[in-house]
XYZ file of N, CA and C in Angstrom:
207
model
N 0.690 -1.140 0.041
C 0.196 -0.150 -0.077
C 1.012 1.311 -0.060
N 0.826 2.228 -0.804
C 1.065 3.417 -1.018
C 0.667 4.526 -0.254
N 1.190 5.140 0.724
C 0.873 6.400 1.578
C 1.443 7.328 1.328
N 1.194 8.585 1.179
C 1.757 9.915 1.070
C 2.596 10.330 2.061
N 3.713 10.824 2.289
C 4.343 11.250 3.579
C 3.642 12.416 4.212
N 2.761 13.011 3.106
C 2.306 14.457 3.899
C 1.071 14.153 4.460
N 0.633 12.776 4.419
C -0.704 12.284 5.358
C 0.014 11.747 6.614
N 0.989 11.387 6.616
C 1.741 10.755 7.728
C 1.981 11.536 8.922
N 2.737 12.861 8.198
C 3.367 13.932 9.373
C 2.184 14.241 10.151
N 2.420 14.429 11.804
C 1.580 15.263 12.222
C 0.553 14.049 13.012
N 0.646 12.761 12.402
C -0.404 12.002 12.957
C -0.174 11.635 14.402
N -0.819 11.130 15.530
C -0.470 11.023 16.502
C -0.057 9.594 16.781
N 0.593 9.082 17.372
C 1.448 7.928 17.606
C 0.902 6.909 19.079
N 0.080 5.681 18.863
C -0.535 5.252 19.788
C -0.136 3.901 20.273
N 0.175 3.994 21.450
C 0.923 2.681 22.081
C -0.022 2.095 22.971
N -0.594 1.010 22.630
C -1.637 0.661 23.948
C -2.895 1.351 23.651
N -3.058 2.097 24.691
C -4.410 3.113 24.595
C -3.685 4.350 24.997
N -2.248 4.593 24.748
C -1.808 6.110 25.278
C -1.194 6.631 23.974
N -1.276 7.628 23.913
C -0.579 8.739 22.746
C 0.832 9.055 23.180
N 1.890 8.508 22.591
C 3.285 8.599 23.060
C 3.914 9.755 22.136
N 3.253 10.337 21.096
C 3.606 11.330 20.468
C 2.906 11.645 19.404
N 3.535 12.744 18.127
C 3.157 12.756 16.871
C 4.437 12.557 15.960
N 3.751 12.090 14.625
C 4.890 11.653 13.692
C 5.362 13.027 13.536
N 6.978 13.208 13.342
C 7.489 14.592 13.206
C 8.111 14.275 11.887
N 8.671 13.113 11.661
C 9.562 12.620 10.613
C 9.361 11.482 10.199
N 9.247 11.169 8.993
C 9.354 9.618 8.538
C 10.630 9.382 7.625
N 11.596 8.192 7.931
C 12.964 8.110 7.363
C 12.905 7.165 6.335
N 13.260 7.693 5.176
C 13.476 6.274 4.045
C 14.747 5.677 4.152
N 14.446 4.331 3.504
C 15.735 3.860 3.132
C 16.730 4.339 2.156
N 17.825 4.073 1.933
C 18.808 4.505 1.299
C 18.400 4.602 -0.246
N 17.548 3.750 -0.873
C 16.930 3.890 -2.180
C 15.575 4.791 -2.416
N 15.197 5.005 -0.770
C 13.994 6.039 -1.066
C 12.460 5.266 -1.449
N 12.460 3.952 -1.239
C 11.286 3.327 -1.438
C 10.544 2.719 -0.450
N 11.435 2.580 0.810
C 10.669 2.263 1.933
C 10.606 3.402 3.136
N 10.007 3.323 4.046
C 9.960 3.988 5.415
C 10.599 3.061 6.308
N 11.849 3.511 6.918
C 12.634 2.263 7.773
C 12.067 2.749 9.387
N 11.642 4.040 9.623
C 11.370 4.123 10.736
C 10.630 5.747 10.730
N 10.175 5.936 12.018
C 9.467 7.365 12.235
C 10.009 7.974 13.431
N 10.248 9.444 13.418
C 10.719 9.983 14.537
C 9.567 10.559 15.046
N 9.442 10.351 16.669
C 8.160 10.518 17.276
C 8.558 11.554 18.369
N 7.877 12.511 18.376
C 8.120 13.596 19.649
C 6.573 14.164 20.210
N 6.824 13.995 21.621
C 5.639 14.394 22.507
C 6.075 15.983 23.099
N 5.197 16.852 22.675
C 5.647 18.312 23.383
C 6.992 18.847 22.881
N 7.785 19.381 23.792
C 9.052 19.930 23.719
C 10.175 18.985 24.051
N 9.887 17.630 24.437
C 10.738 16.742 24.827
C 11.538 16.248 23.997
N 12.168 15.342 24.222
C 13.140 14.565 23.187
C 12.356 13.571 22.077
N 13.053 13.769 20.903
C 12.620 12.934 19.957
C 13.019 11.376 20.088
N 11.784 10.416 19.612
C 12.300 9.053 19.841
C 11.891 8.454 18.592
N 12.892 7.180 18.468
C 12.815 6.489 17.220
C 11.462 5.392 17.320
N 10.956 5.163 16.223
C 9.754 4.204 16.314
C 10.371 3.341 14.876
N 10.533 2.115 15.184
C 11.198 1.345 13.922
C 9.836 0.728 12.929
N 9.937 0.784 11.747
C 8.721 0.807 10.762
C 8.230 -0.853 11.269
N 9.034 -1.832 11.699
C 8.558 -2.989 12.041
C 7.644 -3.089 13.427
N 7.611 -1.880 14.052
C 7.028 -1.763 15.409
C 5.284 -1.288 15.020
N 5.341 -0.789 13.879
C 4.029 -0.303 13.229
C 3.143 -1.460 12.797
N 1.936 -1.459 13.740
C 0.908 -2.352 13.652
C -0.161 -1.730 12.425
N -0.527 -0.788 12.631
C -1.732 -0.292 11.730
C -1.262 1.180 11.343
N -1.157 1.814 10.183
C -0.829 3.142 9.531
C -2.436 3.362 9.191
N -2.919 4.244 9.956
C -4.328 4.498 9.429
C -4.456 6.190 8.758
N -5.593 6.265 8.805
C -5.930 7.752 8.307
C -5.885 8.974 9.669
N -5.958 8.272 11.022
C -6.042 9.308 12.104
C -4.978 9.238 13.012
N -4.585 7.741 12.785
C -3.294 7.396 13.795
C -2.356 6.596 13.189
N -0.989 6.635 13.831
C -0.203 5.479 13.847
C -0.172 4.587 14.718
N -0.491 3.301 14.759
C -0.676 2.146 16.037
C 0.738 1.636 16.131
N 1.196 1.634 17.149
C 2.683 0.592 17.639
C 2.389 -0.563 18.451
N 3.223 -1.443 17.924
C 3.440 -2.588 18.962
C 4.119 -2.567 20.073
N 5.008 -1.496 19.975
C 5.796 -1.297 21.171
C 6.152 -0.032 21.391
N 6.698 0.457 22.595
C 7.295 1.825 22.711
C 8.187 2.457 22.049
N 8.356 3.694 21.567
C 9.472 3.984 20.830
C 10.471 4.176 21.868
């Protein structure tokens, strides 16, 4: 499934029933064909890395993770 990066940026990242932050950046692989992971940030705190393998569902309204970033 192909998703535009503009639709992913800013989505809330949810792990369990808790919002752990919002997608700040999607990082592509060297060839630019796949996303290897996401930079997640909550407020003014430090950024966290969420590997693409931890993404369970990439929906229209949120990014659901199987483990905390």
